[in-house]
Amino acid sequence: MSQVLDSPLHDFRNSFGGQVITAGDADYDTARAVWNGDIDRHPAVIARCADTADVSSAIAFARAQGLEISVRGGGHNFSGAAVADGALMIDLSLLRQVRVDPETRRVRCGGGTTGADLDSATQDHGLAVTMGTISHTGVAGLSLGGGFGWLTNKMGLSCDNLISAEVALADGRVVRASESEHADLLWALKGGGGNFGVVTEFEFRVEPVGPMINFALLFWETDRRADALRVARDALEKLPKNAGGLLAAGLNAPPEPFVPEQYHFAPGCAVIIAGFGTAEEHARLVDPLRAALPPLFELVSLIPYVGLQQMLDASAIWGSHAYEKALHLDGMPDEVITTLAEYLPRKKSPLSFLPIFPLGGAYSEVDEDATAFGGSRGARWVLNIGAFSPDPAVLAEDRIWVRELWEALRPYASNSGGYVNFMAEYEADRVRTAYGPAKYERLAQIKTCYDPENVFHLNANIQPG
Ligand code: FAD
């Protein structure tokens, strides 16, 4: 672990508005913990910032002390990039204020806001912006890498709705990136991750959503998994703009009240459809699916939008030991379904599964070069293979399962682009491949402008040009 001299640390503590935490402080272990329980790292200093000035002073202190800097938004990244041994962690968990302007349909939120914070404030006005499917994920990491969710078809990615951002730069400046100021930086923040500075405030466009939405979950047992995957694919490929979907392949039925008790933990596949239009529109999506292959059980109901946003939280509790790899697919041929059906029963943990998102609608309408987002707008599916277990030994077995299934699916993957937020490991060549040569080069030039010394490198790193 790096040593920090007592006297500068003392001065830093005294001048800092938030909280400076080091080993030996009572809350050191909770403050260094991230969502992925498999990550156990010991930063030299945790700077829990109270405002933007604190962020700048933490950057300056770390640089003066020769400490690497990691940035914690929601702390949810699979890779544990928010925390590093011997580094200074800029912890934004206090910067969670959300201000909604219903007149202009805009929302501003702090750099440590979670999806749940944002959803709850925007829904007070019947508004929303695309957030992820687990509500304790950080808005920052999610939207800086892209941001998929139930609203992707309707509104595009979270980053597609980013209007402006306040950014604390490596050299001590604080700038606002918007269409009119630092437009290159705004472009880079829409998918280029945490490479360019620390975002202390985001401003997003919001749209009317909910407060109630049409929900459907249909579940088929594992013996019918190949048929279930086929009917699910056919239904999700046709989703209109006003609906979101998820194919949960290899999911074990949760012990929820709507699941008949004899099926609790039964392995299988589920389709979830969230309809943002009328009940009739929703029925036109769900009825043919049910008719094509009657499910083992189902839940079809009107639910609050915030309930939808939190529905899967229990499947990804804080402290889960986790690993994942992802692929983009331009289509889902039967060969992919055969491969999935072959590999699904081989997972060891009942919690491991594949969340597979269909892509279309507003996502596909965004021009390829309009944002820095790595995944191609031509892709039709983003397929994650997730290993989750409270037991590290079982995770180790499912990590192998993830890698083997990923290799088996690679021949069918889209060549163009990938999603940096679904990487549990940041190999330099995969980051380059994720963006493709042209986007990577453009990002590298912007990186040279805003962070020429690569101070912010504990991430899916873009090397300065
Ligand atoms: P952190 O771990 O805090 O940060 C990750 C990286 O983001 C940091 O290294 C840093 O480089 C950067 N960063 C964070 N905050 C800032 C900031 N304020 N300024 C500058 N850089 C910053 N993604 C989706 O798109 N859709 C989903 O539905 C989805 N579901 C997920 C479910 C689970 C269980 C998990 C583990 C992840 C999921 N993700 C999803 C991926 C998620 O988007 C990324 O893990 C994202 O990085 C999490 O953001 P965070 O702020 O919580 O992460």
mmCIF file with all atom_site columns, N, CA, C and O in Angstrom, residues 274-289:
data_model
loop_
_atom_site.group_PDB
_atom_site.id
_atom_site.type_symbol
_atom_site.label_atom_id
_atom_site.label_alt_id
_atom_site.label_comp_id
_atom_site.label_asym_id
_atom_site.label_entity_id
_atom_site.label_seq_id
_atom_site.pdbx_PDB_ins_code
_atom_site.Cartn_x
_atom_site.Cartn_y
_atom_site.Cartn_z
_atom_site.occupancy
_atom_site.B_iso_or_equiv
_atom_site.pdbx_formal_charge
_atom_site.auth_seq_id
_atom_site.auth_comp_id
_atom_site.auth_asym_id
_atom_site.auth_atom_id
_atom_site.pdbx_PDB_model_num
ATOM 1  N N  . ALA A 1 274 ? -42.229 -4.745  -20.410 1.00 0.00 ? 274 ALA A N  1
ATOM 2  C CA . ALA A 1 274 ? -42.755 -3.556  -19.732 1.00 0.00 ? 274 ALA A CA 1
ATOM 3  C C  . ALA A 1 274 ? -43.386 -2.675  -20.812 1.00 0.00 ? 274 ALA A C  1
ATOM 4  O O  . ALA A 1 274 ? -42.691 -2.212  -21.711 1.00 0.00 ? 274 ALA A O  1
ATOM 5  N N  . GLY A 1 275 ? -44.682 -2.494  -20.711 1.00 0.00 ? 275 GLY A N  1
ATOM 6  C CA . GLY A 1 275 ? -45.406 -1.719  -21.724 1.00 0.00 ? 275 GLY A CA 1
ATOM 7  C C  . GLY A 1 275 ? -45.686 -0.313  -21.209 1.00 0.00 ? 275 GLY A C  1
ATOM 8  O O  . GLY A 1 275 ? -46.232 -0.144  -20.117 1.00 0.00 ? 275 GLY A O  1
ATOM 9  N N  . PHE A 1 276 ? -45.294 0.678   -21.989 1.00 0.00 ? 276 PHE A N  1
ATOM 10 C CA . PHE A 1 276 ? -45.507 2.070   -21.569 1.00 0.00 ? 276 PHE A CA 1
ATOM 11 C C  . PHE A 1 276 ? -46.710 2.693   -22.283 1.00 0.00 ? 276 PHE A C  1
ATOM 12 O O  . PHE A 1 276 ? -46.963 3.882   -22.154 1.00 0.00 ? 276 PHE A O  1
ATOM 13 N N  . GLY A 1 277 ? -47.414 1.876   -23.067 1.00 0.00 ? 277 GLY A N  1
ATOM 14 C CA . GLY A 1 277 ? -48.597 2.374   -23.780 1.00 0.00 ? 277 GLY A CA 1
ATOM 15 C C  . GLY A 1 277 ? -49.872 1.904   -23.098 1.00 0.00 ? 277 GLY A C  1
ATOM 16 O O  . GLY A 1 277 ? -49.938 1.806   -21.875 1.00 0.00 ? 277 GLY A O  1
ATOM 17 N N  . THR A 1 278 ? -50.873 1.546   -23.884 1.00 0.00 ? 278 THR A N  1
ATOM 18 C CA . THR A 1 278 ? -52.168 1.152   -23.321 1.00 0.00 ? 278 THR A CA 1
ATOM 19 C C  . THR A 1 278 ? -52.168 -0.337  -22.981 1.00 0.00 ? 278 THR A C  1
ATOM 20 O O  . THR A 1 278 ? -51.309 -1.108  -23.438 1.00 0.00 ? 278 THR A O  1
ATOM 21 N N  . ALA A 1 279 ? -53.200 -0.736  -22.213 1.00 0.00 ? 279 ALA A N  1
ATOM 22 C CA . ALA A 1 279 ? -53.361 -2.150  -21.855 1.00 0.00 ? 279 ALA A CA 1
ATOM 23 C C  . ALA A 1 279 ? -53.573 -2.987  -23.115 1.00 0.00 ? 279 ALA A C  1
ATOM 24 O O  . ALA A 1 279 ? -53.098 -4.126  -23.203 1.00 0.00 ? 279 ALA A O  1
ATOM 25 N N  . GLU A 1 280 ? -54.297 -2.419  -24.107 1.00 0.00 ? 280 GLU A N  1
ATOM 26 C CA . GLU A 1 280 ? -54.564 -3.169  -25.348 1.00 0.00 ? 280 GLU A CA 1
ATOM 27 C C  . GLU A 1 280 ? -53.250 -3.417  -26.099 1.00 0.00 ? 280 GLU A C  1
ATOM 28 O O  . GLU A 1 280 ? -52.999 -4.512  -26.597 1.00 0.00 ? 280 GLU A O  1
ATOM 29 N N  . GLU A 1 281 ? -52.417 -2.382  -26.171 1.00 0.00 ? 281 GLU A N  1
ATOM 30 C CA . GLU A 1 281 ? -51.112 -2.541  -26.849 1.00 0.00 ? 281 GLU A CA 1
ATOM 31 C C  . GLU A 1 281 ? -50.293 -3.632  -26.155 1.00 0.00 ? 281 GLU A C  1
ATOM 32 O O  . GLU A 1 281 ? -49.632 -4.448  -26.800 1.00 0.00 ? 281 GLU A O  1
ATOM 33 N N  . HIS A 1 282 ? -50.352 -3.635  -24.831 1.00 0.00 ? 282 HIS A N  1
ATOM 34 C CA . HIS A 1 282 ? -49.596 -4.614  -24.044 1.00 0.00 ? 282 HIS A CA 1
ATOM 35 C C  . HIS A 1 282 ? -50.119 -6.028  -24.332 1.00 0.00 ? 282 HIS A C  1
ATOM 36 O O  . HIS A 1 282 ? -49.325 -6.958  -24.548 1.00 0.00 ? 282 HIS A O  1
ATOM 37 N N  . ALA A 1 283 ? -51.433 -6.158  -24.337 1.00 0.00 ? 283 ALA A N  1
ATOM 38 C CA . ALA A 1 283 ? -52.027 -7.481  -24.585 1.00 0.00 ? 283 ALA A CA 1
ATOM 39 C C  . ALA A 1 283 ? -51.625 -7.991  -25.971 1.00 0.00 ? 283 ALA A C  1
ATOM 40 O O  . ALA A 1 283 ? -51.401 -9.197  -26.154 1.00 0.00 ? 283 ALA A O  1
ATOM 41 N N  . ARG A 1 284 ? -51.490 -7.079  -26.938 1.00 0.00 ? 284 ARG A N  1
ATOM 42 C CA . ARG A 1 284 ? -51.100 -7.509  -28.292 1.00 0.00 ? 284 ARG A CA 1
ATOM 43 C C  . ARG A 1 284 ? -49.671 -8.078  -28.311 1.00 0.00 ? 284 ARG A C  1
ATOM 44 O O  . ARG A 1 284 ? -49.303 -8.812  -29.221 1.00 0.00 ? 284 ARG A O  1
ATOM 45 N N  . LEU A 1 285 ? -48.869 -7.717  -27.321 1.00 0.00 ? 285 LEU A N  1
ATOM 46 C CA . LEU A 1 285 ? -47.512 -8.275  -27.238 1.00 0.00 ? 285 LEU A CA 1
ATOM 47 C C  . LEU A 1 285 ? -47.500 -9.582  -26.461 1.00 0.00 ? 285 LEU A C  1
ATOM 48 O O  . LEU A 1 285 ? -46.821 -10.538 -26.820 1.00 0.00 ? 285 LEU A O  1
ATOM 49 N N  . VAL A 1 286 ? -48.286 -9.611  -25.374 1.00 0.00 ? 286 VAL A N  1
ATOM 50 C CA . VAL A 1 286 ? -48.193 -10.746 -24.443 1.00 0.00 ? 286 VAL A CA 1
ATOM 51 C C  . VAL A 1 286 ? -49.048 -11.941 -24.902 1.00 0.00 ? 286 VAL A C  1
ATOM 52 O O  . VAL A 1 286 ? -48.606 -13.094 -24.794 1.00 0.00 ? 286 VAL A O  1
ATOM 53 N N  . ASP A 1 287 ? -50.222 -11.668 -25.436 1.00 0.00 ? 287 ASP A N  1
ATOM 54 C CA . ASP A 1 287 ? -51.141 -12.776 -25.778 1.00 0.00 ? 287 ASP A CA 1
ATOM 55 C C  . ASP A 1 287 ? -50.534 -13.758 -26.783 1.00 0.00 ? 287 ASP A C  1
ATOM 56 O O  . ASP A 1 287 ? -50.600 -14.974 -26.580 1.00 0.00 ? 287 ASP A O  1
ATOM 57 N N  . PRO A 1 288 ? -49.922 -13.284 -27.873 1.00 0.00 ? 288 PRO A N  1
ATOM 58 C CA . PRO A 1 288 ? -49.346 -14.245 -28.822 1.00 0.00 ? 288 PRO A CA 1
ATOM 59 C C  . PRO A 1 288 ? -48.214 -15.074 -28.213 1.00 0.00 ? 288 PRO A C  1
ATOM 60 O O  . PRO A 1 288 ? -48.047 -16.244 -28.539 1.00 0.00 ? 288 PRO A O  1
ATOM 61 N N  . LEU A 1 289 ? -47.476 -14.453 -27.306 1.00 0.00 ? 289 LEU A N  1
ATOM 62 C CA . LEU A 1 289 ? -46.369 -15.153 -26.643 1.00 0.00 ? 289 LEU A CA 1
ATOM 63 C C  . LEU A 1 289 ? -46.922 -16.291 -25.791 1.00 0.00 ? 289 LEU A C  1
ATOM 64 O O  . LEU A 1 289 ? -46.444 -17.430 -25.844 1.00 0.00 ? 289 LEU A O  1
#
